[in-house]
Amino acid sequence: MQQLHPYKGNDLCGWMYDDELEFLYNIANQMESIVEIGTFNGRSTHALISGSKVTKIYCVDPWQDQSEWLPKDTQSKAEYRYRGFLQMLKSMKAEDRVTVLRTTSVEASKLFEDKSIDMVFIDGLHELEAVQEDIECWLPKVNKLISGHDYEQMVCPDVKTVVDKKFNGKVKVCGTIWGVWL
Ligand SMILES: C[S@@+](CC[C@H](N)C(=O)[O-])C[C@H]1O[C@@H](n2cnc3c(N)ncnc32)[C@H](O)[C@@H]1O
């Protein structure tokens, strides 16, 4: 989608490839505000934070294990990831400009005025209805770029189906990141 500048990367566990991280690193500098849907360990967030010193970043993720069978007194993996993510923000000295919203995409979208953010990066749920819902919720909120992960991935074909139907002919791609400039 654009000329990439090198990003030294991170070794956080996640699904983003190096060229995709580099894209996020480069695009962050062009935005005043970014909402990321689906943060997990913060692999993509690290690139967004590193790419700019001033961009306001909102990280949306419920960090909630779906495994009902986990013993109640055991700290869940999601809780562990959440705490690790907060630790990462601290070590990057990024706490002031990163707002953590521990909730779902749909609930978080209600907190934002229309046209109040420059970019949204959608990497939460990947099923058809969820992707549709994310796009419908967030499109009105965005000024410049609506984007997401896992476009043209065999394991989650619904992403491409929904994105192509909604933005026919306007979709730009970097790795498996899709984006539509508004
Ligand atoms: C594929 S992972 C995100 C990967 C991350 N962007 C990275 O760079 O590694 C998907 C994340 O979406 C989160 N998630 C699940 N349901 C969600 C929802 N309704 N809204 C927002 N995030 C959700 C999960 O908790 C999980 O951490």
XYZ file of C-alpha atoms and ligand atoms in Angstrom:
209
model
C 0.000 0.000 0.000
C 2.963 2.357 0.566
C 6.768 2.621 0.750
C 7.834 0.834 3.950
C 10.518 1.980 6.391
C 12.214 -0.697 8.484
C 10.758 -1.660 11.853
C 12.990 -3.656 14.152
C 10.107 -5.922 15.060
C 9.086 -7.643 18.263
C 9.050 -11.200 19.498
C 5.587 -11.125 21.029
C 3.489 -14.146 20.188
C 0.776 -13.338 17.619
C -0.309 -13.677 14.004
C 1.241 -10.680 12.291
C 3.963 -11.178 9.663
C 6.972 -8.846 9.510
C 5.796 -6.934 6.426
C 2.420 -6.394 8.079
C 4.042 -5.091 11.252
C 6.123 -2.771 9.118
C 2.992 -1.493 7.418
C 1.401 -0.694 10.793
C 4.621 0.936 11.970
C 4.667 3.194 8.918
C 0.980 4.068 8.857
C 0.852 5.023 12.546
C 2.914 8.109 11.810
C 0.214 9.371 9.424
C -2.590 9.153 11.981
C -3.514 11.230 15.005
C -5.703 8.487 16.450
C -6.043 4.741 15.887
C -8.432 2.137 17.282
C -7.179 -1.453 17.279
C -9.806 -4.177 17.617
C -8.218 -7.389 18.919
C -4.962 -6.795 20.782
C -4.120 -10.236 22.256
C -0.461 -9.994 23.438
C 0.090 -6.653 21.716
C 2.185 -7.798 18.745
C 0.433 -5.400 16.339
C 0.077 -2.726 19.038
C 3.841 -2.699 19.553
C 4.308 -1.739 15.887
C 1.665 1.002 16.101
C 3.203 2.463 19.254
C 6.741 2.287 17.853
C 5.740 4.011 14.603
C 4.749 7.272 16.212
C 5.533 9.248 19.313
C 2.221 11.112 19.399
C -0.565 8.994 17.926
C -3.377 8.277 20.374
C -4.083 4.546 20.343
C -7.148 2.742 21.697
C -6.809 -1.020 22.227
C -10.060 -2.952 22.333
C -10.123 -6.561 23.520
C -12.219 -8.339 26.169
C -9.209 -10.512 27.117
C -11.610 -13.211 28.154
C -11.005 -16.931 27.863
C -13.808 -18.836 26.267
C -12.809 -22.020 28.124
C -15.607 -22.438 30.644
C -13.905 -25.516 32.092
C -10.967 -23.540 33.549
C -11.010 -23.759 37.343
C -12.294 -20.492 38.831
C -9.280 -20.146 41.114
C -6.793 -20.498 38.263
C -5.531 -17.331 36.630
C -6.713 -17.672 33.035
C -4.446 -17.357 30.020
C -6.372 -14.288 28.867
C -5.822 -12.596 32.207
C -2.129 -13.455 31.955
C -1.965 -11.978 28.438
C -3.775 -8.847 29.603
C -1.315 -8.291 32.434
C 1.615 -8.916 30.085
C 0.183 -6.355 27.685
C -0.088 -3.728 30.436
C 3.507 -4.489 31.363
C 4.559 -3.943 27.764
C 2.849 -0.528 27.701
C 4.741 0.374 30.849
C 8.095 -0.734 29.451
C 7.431 1.253 26.249
C 6.433 4.290 28.344
C 3.253 4.382 26.265
C 0.657 4.365 29.025
C -0.212 8.043 28.501
C -1.248 7.691 24.883
C -2.685 4.175 24.871
C -6.197 3.726 26.204
C -7.049 0.123 27.003
C -10.717 -0.768 26.536
C -11.312 -4.207 27.990
C -14.596 -4.840 26.245
C -16.003 -6.027 22.931
C -15.680 -4.194 19.646
C -19.388 -3.379 19.493
C -19.502 -1.993 23.027
C -16.337 0.049 22.491
C -17.687 1.576 19.290
C -20.471 3.214 21.311
C -17.867 5.282 23.160
C -16.744 7.135 20.029
C -18.394 9.996 18.146
C -18.800 9.690 14.391
C -15.700 10.759 12.427
C -13.689 11.031 15.645
C -10.756 8.718 14.800
C -8.347 8.573 11.868
C -7.899 4.814 11.531
C -9.386 1.560 12.750
C -7.550 -1.757 12.510
C -9.914 -4.738 12.891
C -8.396 -8.007 14.128
C -10.967 -9.367 16.581
C -13.498 -12.034 15.674
C -13.175 -13.353 12.121
C -16.553 -14.975 11.468
C -18.901 -13.527 8.839
C -21.423 -11.838 11.103
C -18.774 -10.487 13.452
C -16.732 -8.976 10.614
C -19.885 -7.416 9.170
C -20.812 -6.034 12.562
C -17.333 -4.614 13.163
C -17.339 -2.811 9.822
C -20.848 -1.426 10.336
C -19.980 -0.232 13.866
C -16.661 1.356 13.043
C -17.020 2.750 9.514
C -18.972 5.833 10.687
C -16.331 6.567 13.333
C -13.383 6.777 10.934
C -11.962 9.727 8.975
C -9.117 8.274 6.938
C -8.544 4.510 6.865
C -10.606 1.471 7.775
C -8.465 -1.666 7.779
C -8.115 -5.123 9.212
C -6.162 -8.347 9.316
C -6.513 -11.787 7.749
C -7.741 -10.840 4.291
C -7.405 -13.841 1.973
C -6.547 -16.337 4.704
C -7.726 -19.900 4.145
C -8.575 -20.304 7.831
C -10.941 -17.320 7.868
C -12.342 -16.771 4.357
C -15.237 -14.680 5.680
C -13.017 -11.630 6.113
C -12.356 -11.282 2.369
C -15.958 -12.126 1.502
C -17.346 -9.376 3.716
C -14.695 -6.766 2.872
C -14.982 -7.291 -0.897
C -18.769 -7.109 -0.801
C -18.758 -3.926 1.256
C -15.887 -2.073 -0.456
C -15.949 -3.562 -3.934
C -12.920 -2.365 -5.948
C -11.568 -0.005 -3.284
C -9.586 -2.491 -1.197
C -5.781 -2.155 -0.958
C -3.735 -5.014 0.466
C -0.396 -5.416 2.271
C 0.286 -9.049 3.179
C -3.041 -10.063 4.652
C -3.889 -6.555 5.857
C -6.762 -4.949 3.946
C -7.414 -1.249 3.901
C -9.846 1.239 2.371
C -8.975 4.938 2.318
C -12.021 7.127 2.925
C -6.174 -12.694 16.282
S -6.155 -12.085 17.904
C -5.447 -10.486 17.710
C -4.019 -10.563 17.326
C -3.207 -9.307 17.515
N -3.705 -8.201 16.727
C -1.755 -9.579 17.181
O -1.102 -8.738 16.585
O -1.265 -10.653 17.541
C -7.850 -11.757 18.186
C -8.163 -11.069 19.487
O -9.515 -10.619 19.404
C -10.057 -10.639 20.693
N -11.518 -10.617 20.613
C -12.386 -11.668 20.691
N -13.640 -11.222 20.606
C -13.577 -9.874 20.485
C -14.558 -8.857 20.373
N -15.859 -9.154 20.353
N -14.145 -7.583 20.268
C -12.810 -7.280 20.290
N -11.838 -8.212 20.387
C -12.216 -9.495 20.473
C -9.502 -11.909 21.324
O -9.552 -11.813 22.739
C -8.096 -11.941 20.747
O -7.169 -11.412 21.663
